[in-house]
Amino acid sequence: MVDLWRMGGRRKRLVQNALLGLAMGVVMGLDFGLTSIPARAQEAPALPVGEPAPAAPPLAVAPTVLEPLPPVDTGGGLASPEISWRVENPFRFFTDPEATARHRTTFLGLSPAEQKTSPVLSSERQQAARSRNGWAADIVDRTCWDPWRNRHACADDVDYINPKSHRIVARVVGVPDATQVDCEWVMRPRGKTNRRLETLSGRCDAEVGFEVAYPDGADIEVALGGRVLATAPVAVTDLFILGLGDSFASGEGNPDVPVRFDPERTAHYGKAGEAAFAGYPARIGGWQRVGDPAFQSESARWIDQACHRSLYSHQLRAALQLAIEDDHRAVTFVGLACSGAEVIAGLFLRYKGNEWVPNPPDLSQISAAAEEQCGAQRSLPQDLPEAYHMGGVLEGLRGLVLNKCPAEHARKIDLIMLSIGGNDIGFARLLANAIIVDQSLLKQLGGWVGQVHGVLQARAALTLLDDRYKALNRAIHNILHVPWNESDRIVLTAYPELALLGDGSKVCPDGPAGMEVVQDFALNAKRAQEGRTVSDRLHEIMRRSASAHGWTFVEGHRPAFIGRGICAGYTRNAFSVADDLRLPRRLDGQWTPYSPADYRPYAQRQRWFRTPNDAFLTGNFHVAGSLLQKVLKLESLSWFQLLLASTYSGAFHPTAEGHAAIADAVVSKARGVLARYERPKPASRVVSP
């Protein structure tokens, strides 16, 4: 017999194809000759839905015994040809497969230890080092979110919630001289589907792509010269993951497109001649006045502007990680978290977000989730006057109306990621109490959140939190159809500590470090410690409620935040711009301590919380000048823009690194939950020679 395996080039391919083709032609009673299937997709005639492919014609002659293909020595022994495959775009929320591939490639480049324990944080750091303004800036416009309808939808009209198919990429390994010979591929759909049998041909070392029906899947096989080498079942697992909650869930503090600053120009936030309000970093652009339309056009951008929802959200990052770490899995992610949301005003009742937009959210998060769950169908309003106010304890839920998707149309939810409770006890008001100087005008005006309160008011709110979680649990099971015996699919995430030093026994010291942006700001360590007491009580209630309702509670990230709070960094002689706690100011024609144009919001840094200075340099939230004058009616209060820019831009919220660390903890827990409900996967089959 001709020694094909020692021949090279075109001559070997011609001889091999001829011999294999002629031999298989004898077996099948067909004349293949020297022909091969062209290197493009070929479709067999359409078959009626559910009808199996016709059987091969009977053999015309006795079969000829072929010499088996030599196995390949992989260094660890001889291997037979095998098919491997993966979902091309496993994170369906990204419309461009390349966007998902960027994260997948970064993940695959991590060490085994990083892949297991800190895949999101390790990946975030690598991607931040490659992108000055963060990786999300290039992706935010390529997602399945329609901001005008406040719904998850893809621009190409693909049914986002209920996929009909997934594109997979397959390859065969273990074929000798794979770069020199052509392989033939066949994809046979399973079940009742309108998809047809597909064939492809190309070099044996190349990847091929097929559109595989969901959920039935398909069988694929690869052949050489008409001889089947291996087959594999293809069944994609598509997870429906829902994200609900507040600013710690939305990604507040981490806009997808951060603000950019002019290296020369400055902004003034007071009357002419008031040096205290001069020399602030100024946005790029041809604006004439802070707050005018040209100024507003250079604002930070969020995937959802009203809710300050971001691609850096730990919920999205966790869902993305679950998608890219399993080749046979896809994730359909629906994120509805909104900065400022509470259990009642936000999850149960409509909440318009914390930034004015012409089209704010039109449904509560629970109703919006039900609407999304219905896909192409419509959810229906349910009048629930007595079900959720817990005997009158939750007065705001009397006469409640929620949308609900009929069970026969509702897509089953695999995971609900939840972060809620902080706003319910007024944590922002506690923060205001801890950092606003007592004798300041700002304290007299009620802080930046409408009021300031201390421990007593927070404790009163804590007593109602159990009932709020109880009502929420009922709604998740009854409205969103999560089975009562699968309550662990609800994943409640704990809040990280904000200002712990050293071993976690002390809080950040008194002083304005990281807060010089507003003169009325200075941390009061005593009040911060009181706030920590409330925070610990909140944590206990969250853990207890999660246990009572059978939810999965995530708290593994909390120790990692110790020493990474708002005061972590340097107030002088910083080693890097990222770890400098000071705000750049231009006085006497010179920027000190650095130019704001050099600030990188997503650089790796010691602190995992945004300080007011960081928030000013990252989100730089301002309202339109005309609106400010209309509301405040005092030109002298133009410094209020400074307050907004340093608080409503995400101060006291996790950085992208912080969100990534939280996401790793969520992923660790979610893996266990999913494993409990995972169905056995069909095994690939190697065809024996």
XYZ file of C-alpha atoms in Angstrom:
689
model
C 0.000 0.000 0.000
C 1.197 3.524 -0.744
C 2.793 5.124 2.352
C 0.593 8.239 2.485
C 1.905 9.452 5.792
C 5.416 10.067 4.427
C 4.344 11.924 1.316
C 3.939 15.680 1.315
C 2.192 18.488 -0.427
C -0.368 18.360 -3.189
C 0.703 14.923 -4.427
C -0.053 13.294 -1.062
C -3.519 14.940 -0.833
C -4.451 13.809 -4.336
C -3.322 10.242 -3.772
C -4.932 10.002 -0.326
C -8.241 11.463 -1.436
C -8.188 9.158 -4.467
C -7.528 5.987 -2.478
C -9.977 6.777 0.334
C -12.570 8.057 -2.069
C -12.376 5.057 -4.397
C -12.446 2.623 -1.505
C -15.514 4.246 0.082
C -17.086 4.491 -3.355
C -16.913 0.730 -3.655
C -18.432 0.333 -0.190
C -21.306 2.722 -0.815
C -21.855 1.830 -4.452
C -21.052 5.446 -5.385
C -18.410 6.976 -7.607
C -16.538 9.618 -5.547
C -13.530 9.574 -7.818
C -11.166 12.435 -7.022
C -13.902 14.871 -6.092
C -14.396 16.383 -2.620
C -17.116 18.472 -1.033
C -16.485 22.171 -1.661
C -15.286 24.195 1.377
C -18.665 25.829 2.040
C -21.922 24.935 3.689
C -24.226 22.588 1.786
C -27.800 21.908 2.784
C -29.683 18.733 2.101
C -33.279 19.043 0.930
C -35.622 20.140 3.715
C -37.377 17.373 5.596
C -40.778 17.604 7.233
C -40.560 18.583 10.895
C -39.791 15.560 13.057
C -39.172 13.206 10.097
C -35.863 11.315 10.285
C -33.333 11.500 7.502
C -33.695 8.754 4.871
C -31.599 5.664 5.414
C -28.534 5.059 3.278
C -29.117 2.902 0.175
C -28.406 -0.820 0.542
C -24.889 -1.954 -0.190
C -24.414 -2.982 -3.797
C -21.344 -5.087 -3.131
C -19.637 -6.744 -0.213
C -17.850 -4.170 1.940
C -14.124 -3.731 1.552
C -12.103 -3.724 4.766
C -10.113 -0.486 5.017
C -6.856 -0.076 6.821
C -7.499 2.096 9.909
C -6.070 5.587 10.159
C -2.936 5.607 12.275
C -3.569 7.140 15.703
C -1.698 10.295 16.666
C 1.022 10.325 19.292
C 0.145 13.246 21.543
C 3.120 12.775 23.836
C 1.032 10.957 26.411
C 0.078 8.002 24.286
C -1.787 7.364 21.042
C -5.124 9.159 20.575
C -8.014 8.540 18.212
C -9.779 11.436 16.461
C -12.228 13.296 18.708
C -14.625 16.207 18.242
C -14.614 19.182 20.572
C -17.077 22.059 20.378
C -18.025 25.288 22.120
C -20.750 27.919 21.953
C -19.458 30.748 19.774
C -21.049 33.566 21.817
C -21.912 32.115 25.235
C -22.832 35.479 26.808
C -25.841 36.367 24.706
C -26.208 39.852 26.203
C -23.209 40.885 24.067
C -24.329 41.009 20.443
C -20.776 40.800 19.100
C -19.100 37.415 19.698
C -15.745 39.200 19.725
C -16.769 41.079 22.871
C -17.363 37.799 24.677
C -14.255 36.241 23.127
C -12.103 38.982 24.651
C -13.181 37.944 28.140
C -12.926 34.250 27.337
C -9.388 34.600 25.985
C -8.323 36.528 29.079
C -9.874 33.865 31.316
C -8.131 31.011 29.470
C -4.808 32.799 29.930
C -5.108 32.796 33.730
C -3.361 30.299 35.962
C -5.392 27.312 37.196
C -5.536 28.848 40.678
C -6.815 32.171 39.314
C -9.413 30.412 37.156
C -10.774 28.625 40.207
C -10.725 31.308 42.925
C -10.461 34.787 41.340
C -11.259 34.590 37.616
C -13.202 37.856 37.431
C -10.799 39.970 39.502
C -7.744 38.590 37.708
C -9.355 39.202 34.321
C -10.483 42.713 35.308
C -6.954 43.687 36.232
C -5.519 42.391 32.971
C -8.123 44.132 30.839
C -7.824 47.398 32.778
C -4.091 47.410 32.084
C -4.814 47.214 28.352
C -7.521 49.899 28.186
C -7.181 53.470 29.433
C -10.918 54.100 29.810
C -11.950 50.538 30.659
C -13.041 47.627 28.496
C -16.769 48.442 28.658
C -16.434 51.629 26.590
C -16.012 49.539 23.419
C -18.928 47.202 24.200
C -21.689 49.349 25.686
C -23.311 49.953 22.282
C -23.224 46.261 21.367
C -25.659 44.735 23.809
C -29.190 43.375 23.894
C -30.564 46.321 25.858
C -32.994 48.805 24.327
C -32.808 51.996 26.452
C -35.778 53.584 24.696
C -38.140 50.743 25.550
C -36.422 49.783 28.817
C -36.397 46.173 27.665
C -33.820 43.536 26.795
C -33.873 43.218 23.027
C -31.288 42.719 20.300
C -30.958 44.990 17.292
C -31.223 42.052 14.860
C -34.662 41.085 16.280
C -33.354 37.794 17.610
C -35.625 36.506 20.380
C -33.342 37.308 23.280
C -35.292 35.702 26.105
C -36.170 32.443 24.337
C -33.384 31.480 21.927
C -34.289 29.110 19.125
C -30.710 28.164 18.361
C -27.066 28.784 19.233
C -24.127 28.965 16.885
C -21.436 26.486 17.881
C -17.849 26.092 16.713
C -16.437 22.568 16.330
C -13.078 21.037 15.503
C -11.572 17.574 15.306
C -8.302 16.628 16.951
C -6.221 13.524 16.393
C -6.279 13.480 12.571
C -2.832 12.822 11.067
C -1.562 15.558 8.719
C -4.681 17.599 9.492
C -3.290 20.644 7.724
C -2.949 18.729 4.477
C -6.248 16.861 4.120
C -9.918 17.844 3.939
C -12.558 16.656 6.370
C -16.298 16.456 5.724
C -18.693 17.524 8.482
C -22.367 16.721 8.924
C -24.805 18.254 11.420
C -28.051 16.341 11.961
C -30.697 18.224 13.992
C -32.552 16.369 16.715
C -36.209 16.526 17.639
C -38.899 18.566 15.954
C -37.185 21.497 14.321
C -37.256 23.353 11.060
C -33.474 23.230 10.892
C -32.080 21.063 8.118
C -29.139 18.742 7.856
C -25.996 20.736 7.060
C -22.679 19.676 5.573
C -19.356 21.484 5.551
C -15.923 20.708 4.223
C -12.489 22.141 4.854
C -9.010 21.447 6.161
C -9.102 19.022 9.057
C -7.283 21.446 11.372
C -9.838 24.244 10.818
C -12.838 25.100 12.969
C -16.332 24.836 11.490
C -19.526 26.530 12.608
C -23.108 25.260 12.819
C -26.375 26.810 13.956
C -27.751 24.242 16.404
C -31.409 24.174 17.419
C -32.264 24.836 21.060
C -33.149 22.992 23.200
C -33.145 19.784 21.129
C -29.571 20.077 19.887
C -27.962 18.025 17.147
C -25.489 15.284 16.328
C -22.366 16.161 14.400
C -19.904 13.873 12.716
C -16.652 14.288 10.871
C -15.410 12.089 8.045
C -12.319 11.802 5.897
C -12.668 10.559 2.359
C -16.225 9.476 3.164
C -15.205 7.536 6.255
C -16.619 8.645 9.620
C -13.895 9.402 12.164
C -15.928 10.585 15.162
C -19.364 11.775 16.209
C -20.521 14.029 19.040
C -23.872 15.068 20.489
C -24.339 18.846 20.767
C -26.685 20.074 23.476
C -26.298 23.658 24.690
C -27.231 24.497 28.284
C -28.755 27.991 28.255
C -29.092 29.600 31.709
C -31.591 32.362 32.390
C -30.020 34.633 35.031
C -31.869 37.605 36.511
C -30.215 40.496 38.368
C -32.262 42.622 40.791
C -31.401 45.217 43.390
C -29.841 48.544 44.263
C -26.726 50.566 43.469
C -24.384 47.819 44.715
C -25.999 45.585 42.099
C -26.242 48.167 39.304
C -22.525 48.992 39.267
C -22.910 52.575 40.498
C -19.615 54.461 40.450
C -18.375 52.686 37.320
C -19.833 54.245 34.168
C -19.331 52.284 30.977
C -17.861 55.411 29.382
C -16.225 57.604 32.038
C -15.785 61.356 31.753
C -12.636 62.701 30.089
C -10.855 65.807 31.342
C -9.063 68.644 29.606
C -5.343 68.878 30.475
C -5.456 72.706 30.515
C -8.952 73.964 31.164
C -10.548 74.363 34.615
C -14.090 74.678 35.999
C -15.336 77.259 38.506
C -18.163 76.407 40.919
C -18.779 79.695 42.656
C -18.977 83.427 42.103
C -16.200 85.251 40.287
C -13.268 85.789 42.587
C -14.102 82.924 44.980
C -10.790 81.075 44.961
C -12.193 78.163 46.973
C -14.364 77.146 44.019
C -11.781 77.693 41.269
C -9.293 75.420 39.535
C -11.364 72.235 39.422
C -10.859 69.628 36.679
C -13.017 70.417 33.652
C -14.523 68.132 31.036
C -13.225 68.193 27.505
C -15.339 69.906 24.860
C -16.342 73.333 23.598
C -18.810 74.179 26.378
C -19.103 77.730 27.644
C -20.587 77.142 31.091
C -20.892 74.257 33.545
C -24.238 72.573 32.887
C -24.884 73.953 29.404
C -25.872 71.528 26.587
C -22.323 71.209 25.233
C -21.098 70.404 28.740
C -23.822 67.795 29.257
C -22.981 66.125 25.941
C -19.660 65.049 27.463
C -21.318 63.294 30.422
C -20.436 59.789 31.521
C -22.479 57.100 29.804
C -24.199 54.108 31.326
C -25.923 51.180 29.670
C -28.952 52.427 31.615
C -28.571 56.123 32.387
C -31.482 56.514 34.818
C -30.378 53.610 37.020
C -26.610 54.015 36.592
C -26.492 50.378 35.557
C -23.116 49.331 34.252
C -21.353 46.442 32.555
C -18.990 46.455 35.551
C -21.819 45.356 37.862
C -20.851 42.303 39.886
C -24.091 40.650 38.752
C -23.243 41.005 35.079
C -19.612 40.014 35.644
C -20.688 36.875 37.530
C -23.142 35.921 34.780
C -20.458 36.541 32.154
C -17.985 34.350 34.022
C -20.494 31.504 34.282
C -20.932 31.765 30.511
C -17.297 31.709 29.436
C -15.995 28.999 31.776
C -18.111 26.197 30.282
C -17.728 25.551 26.533
C -21.192 23.996 26.284
C -23.074 26.705 28.198
C -24.764 29.938 27.183
C -26.223 32.588 29.468
C -29.253 34.796 28.873
C -28.747 37.626 31.366
C -31.416 40.145 32.354
C -30.142 42.936 34.618
C -32.695 45.301 36.174
C -30.879 46.671 39.238
C -31.240 50.405 39.819
C -29.208 52.784 41.932
C -31.275 54.008 44.877
C -33.776 51.132 44.836
C -35.354 49.680 47.983
C -37.463 46.558 48.444
C -40.667 48.624 48.324
C -39.702 51.623 46.151
C -37.815 49.819 43.434
C -38.567 46.109 43.536
C -42.314 46.261 44.286
C -43.209 49.799 43.203
C -42.062 51.780 40.223
C -38.871 53.760 40.809
C -37.533 56.143 38.163
C -33.847 55.964 39.046
C -31.485 58.605 40.377
C -30.758 60.473 37.135
C -33.349 62.313 35.085
C -33.882 60.875 31.614
C -36.742 61.363 29.135
C -37.726 57.689 29.366
C -37.272 56.422 32.933
C -38.155 52.830 33.948
C -41.892 52.317 33.532
C -42.242 49.222 35.733
C -41.010 48.050 39.103
C -38.173 45.544 38.943
C -40.436 42.584 39.771
C -42.971 43.593 37.127
C -40.197 44.264 34.611
C -38.721 40.831 35.348
C -42.126 39.227 34.739
C -42.450 41.126 31.470
C -38.991 39.971 30.363
C -39.731 36.404 31.488
C -42.649 36.334 29.066
C -40.463 36.943 26.033
C -42.664 37.628 23.004
C -45.818 37.181 25.093
C -47.283 39.839 27.393
C -47.336 39.775 31.164
C -50.665 40.586 32.812
C -51.384 42.963 35.731
C -52.331 41.164 38.925
C -54.334 42.978 41.605
C -52.768 41.909 44.917
C -54.297 44.097 47.626
C -53.621 41.816 50.611
C -50.805 39.460 49.671
C -47.678 41.473 50.393
C -48.211 44.212 52.987
C -47.634 41.681 55.780
C -50.700 42.511 57.842
C -50.333 46.234 57.334
C -46.683 46.378 58.462
C -45.543 47.364 54.962
C -48.066 50.115 54.389
C -46.688 51.019 50.970
C -47.730 47.640 49.556
C -51.450 47.965 50.216
C -53.402 47.678 46.981
C -50.332 46.374 45.168
C -50.503 45.607 41.440
C -47.735 43.571 39.829
C -47.289 42.184 36.344
C -47.142 38.405 36.108
C -46.338 36.148 33.183
C -48.712 33.173 32.787
C -46.903 30.019 33.853
C -47.213 28.431 30.418
C -45.295 31.325 28.838
C -42.815 32.105 31.611
C -39.243 31.048 31.006
C -37.795 29.192 33.990
C -35.263 31.245 35.952
C -32.026 29.449 36.793
C -30.542 32.096 39.114
C -31.732 35.352 40.676
C -28.848 37.544 41.815
C -30.069 39.936 44.478
C -28.543 42.881 46.347
C -31.038 44.860 48.419
C -31.525 46.222 51.930
C -29.005 49.038 52.315
C -31.322 51.765 51.076
C -34.162 50.309 53.132
C -32.354 51.266 56.340
C -31.170 54.632 54.974
C -27.474 53.806 54.720
C -26.765 56.861 52.537
C -28.208 59.049 55.293
C -25.913 57.372 57.801
C -22.984 58.144 55.524
C -24.058 61.765 55.270
C -24.164 61.908 59.044
C -20.634 60.476 59.233
C -18.896 62.757 56.731
C -20.690 66.126 56.646
C -19.239 68.714 59.004
C -21.778 69.632 61.701
C -21.717 73.419 61.366
C -21.832 73.449 57.571
C -24.498 74.877 55.300
C -24.794 71.457 53.703
C -25.722 69.874 57.048
C -28.379 72.541 57.505
C -29.773 71.772 54.044
C -30.118 68.094 54.950
C -27.081 66.544 53.283
C -27.202 65.319 49.716
C -30.003 62.783 50.208
C -32.790 65.015 51.511
C -32.099 64.264 55.164
C -29.432 63.040 57.547
C -30.085 60.443 60.211
C -28.177 58.504 62.791
C -28.183 55.136 64.496
C -31.605 55.444 66.132
C -33.433 56.039 62.869
C -31.496 53.212 61.192
C -32.373 50.783 63.986
C -36.052 51.552 63.553
C -35.765 50.738 59.852
C -33.889 47.517 60.619
C -36.902 46.164 62.501
C -38.933 46.228 59.276
C -36.326 44.589 57.078
C -37.304 41.011 57.923
C -40.852 41.701 56.735
C -39.576 43.302 53.546
C -37.483 40.236 52.737
C -40.460 38.013 53.579
C -42.691 39.888 51.142
C -39.973 39.749 48.495
C -39.614 36.006 48.940
C -43.338 35.545 48.342
C -43.202 37.618 45.170
C -40.205 35.781 43.742
C -41.950 32.425 44.162
C -45.493 33.484 43.247
C -44.890 36.134 40.587
C -41.640 34.917 39.000
C -42.467 31.188 39.296
C -39.317 30.098 41.148
C -40.336 26.751 42.737
C -40.531 26.809 46.524
C -38.262 23.765 46.734
C -35.620 25.542 44.635
C -35.190 28.622 46.812
C -31.398 28.313 46.708
C -31.567 29.697 43.171
C -32.097 33.098 44.858
C -28.598 34.428 45.589
C -28.466 37.308 48.092
C -25.160 39.168 48.214
C -23.846 40.814 51.381
C -22.496 44.359 51.404
C -18.732 44.760 51.826
C -17.329 46.862 54.663
C -16.672 50.457 53.647
C -13.888 51.778 55.864
C -12.014 49.040 57.748
C -8.272 49.216 58.386
C -5.615 46.643 59.247
C -7.161 43.518 60.699
C -10.666 44.989 60.512
C -10.845 46.182 64.099
C -10.589 49.904 63.292
C -12.247 52.306 60.887
C -10.649 55.053 58.825
C -9.441 58.004 60.945
C -10.936 61.490 61.201
C -10.182 63.807 58.331
C -10.949 64.820 54.753
C -8.681 62.301 52.977
C -10.233 61.507 49.611
C -12.985 64.098 50.185
C -11.396 67.502 49.534
C -13.678 67.999 46.547
C -16.336 69.474 48.895
C -15.209 71.629 51.809
C -18.064 70.386 54.018
C -16.780 66.788 53.845
C -14.605 65.200 56.527
C -14.922 61.715 57.968
C -15.921 61.482 61.617
C -14.444 58.206 62.837
C -16.792 57.940 65.820
C -19.877 58.208 63.633
C -18.322 55.895 61.080
C -17.916 53.316 63.851
C -21.577 53.778 64.793
C -22.460 53.237 61.154
C -20.399 50.060 61.190
C -22.511 48.803 64.107
C -25.631 49.321 61.990
C -23.896 47.658 59.046
C -23.099 44.594 61.166
C -26.727 44.393 62.259
C -27.856 44.655 58.634
C -25.490 41.820 57.747
C -26.923 39.606 60.492
C -30.490 40.225 59.318
C -29.548 39.465 55.705
C -27.857 36.220 56.675
C -30.744 35.172 58.935
C -33.401 35.999 56.344
C -31.511 34.152 53.624
C -31.326 31.087 55.846
C -34.999 31.299 56.790
C -36.108 31.479 53.163
C -33.611 28.917 51.830
C -31.734 31.504 49.765
C -28.046 31.234 48.943
C -26.112 33.871 50.899
C -22.837 35.249 49.520
C -20.416 36.791 51.992
C -17.030 35.331 51.062
C -15.857 38.611 49.571
C -16.153 40.659 52.753
C -12.729 39.804 54.247
C -11.027 40.846 50.988
C -12.294 44.418 51.433
C -10.534 44.886 54.791
C -7.755 47.407 54.240
C -9.233 48.448 50.897
C -11.801 50.985 52.136
C -12.251 54.637 51.237
C -9.113 55.794 53.061
C -6.745 53.285 51.423
C -4.094 55.246 49.564
C -1.800 58.210 50.064
C -2.382 61.837 50.970
C 1.108 62.827 49.860
C 4.004 61.313 47.910
C 1.755 58.710 46.285
C 3.500 55.996 44.319
C 0.936 56.293 41.524
C -1.943 58.492 40.396
C -4.328 55.583 41.091
C -3.406 55.434 44.778
C -3.302 59.198 45.341
C -6.248 60.198 47.521
C -5.989 63.873 46.594
C -8.067 65.750 44.016
C -6.079 67.539 41.307
C -6.510 71.336 41.322
C -4.969 73.903 39.003
C -3.813 76.883 41.000
C -1.248 79.453 39.862
C -1.179 77.812 36.429
C -0.004 74.406 37.711
C -1.880 71.142 38.343
C -1.290 69.676 41.811
C -0.647 66.805 42.505
C -1.220 65.618 38.907
C -3.168 66.494 35.758
C -6.748 65.154 35.731
C -6.101 63.983 32.164
C -3.763 61.367 33.701
C -6.446 59.887 35.951
C -7.463 56.346 34.972
C -10.741 55.319 36.607
C -10.219 51.597 36.030
C -6.553 51.318 36.940
C -5.600 48.805 39.616
C -5.525 50.538 43.008
C -5.405 49.740 46.691
C -8.877 51.045 47.571
C -11.932 49.231 46.292
C -14.378 52.038 47.062
C -14.850 55.306 45.213
C -14.063 58.313 47.375
C -15.906 61.598 46.616
C -12.716 62.707 44.817
C -12.717 59.496 42.741
C -16.414 59.905 41.962
C -15.849 63.442 40.696
C -13.095 62.187 38.374
C -15.022 59.130 37.147
C -18.742 59.928 36.841
C -18.718 63.738 37.243
C -22.513 63.868 37.401
C -24.053 67.322 36.796
C -27.584 68.411 36.025
C -28.505 70.785 33.234
C -27.879 74.388 34.252
C -31.431 75.409 33.450
C -32.809 72.675 35.713
C -30.506 73.683 38.564
C -31.661 77.295 38.397
C -35.284 76.225 38.194
C -35.054 73.973 41.253
C -32.729 75.979 43.476
C -33.604 79.441 42.122
C -30.349 80.814 43.535
C -27.352 81.537 41.339
C -25.162 81.490 44.444
C -25.861 77.775 44.906
C -24.091 76.776 41.698
C -21.615 74.957 43.990
C -24.420 72.396 44.354
C -23.148 70.974 41.051
C -19.925 70.189 42.883
C -21.868 68.281 45.497
C -23.722 66.270 42.854
C -20.530 65.533 40.949
C -18.894 64.067 44.043
C -21.832 62.083 45.480
C -24.298 61.057 42.771
C -21.338 59.947 40.691
C -20.962 56.868 42.873
C -19.054 57.885 45.985
C -18.842 55.133 48.623
C -19.554 52.392 46.068
C -17.199 49.619 44.912
C -14.750 50.204 42.091
C -14.637 47.826 39.125
C -12.052 45.769 41.036
C -14.371 45.680 44.032
C -17.259 44.502 41.860
C -15.001 41.857 40.333
C -14.074 40.563 43.793
C -17.768 40.372 44.713
C -18.484 38.613 41.412
C -15.894 35.939 42.224
C -17.685 35.194 45.493
C -21.034 35.012 43.692
C -19.603 32.692 41.023
C -18.201 30.380 43.688
C -21.647 29.964 45.249
C -23.512 29.879 41.938
C -21.396 27.008 40.647
C -22.631 24.857 43.518
C -26.267 25.828 42.993
C -26.140 25.076 39.272
C -24.394 21.755 39.861
C -27.319 20.615 42.025
C -29.744 21.060 39.150
C -27.491 20.135 36.237
C -28.610 17.333 33.982
C -26.054 14.743 32.835
C -24.502 15.679 29.512
C -24.397 13.157 26.658
C -20.915 11.861 25.985
C -19.078 12.165 22.691
C -18.492 8.969 20.746
C -15.334 8.014 18.915
C -15.869 5.725 15.932
C -13.650 2.683 16.229
C -11.614 1.881 13.141
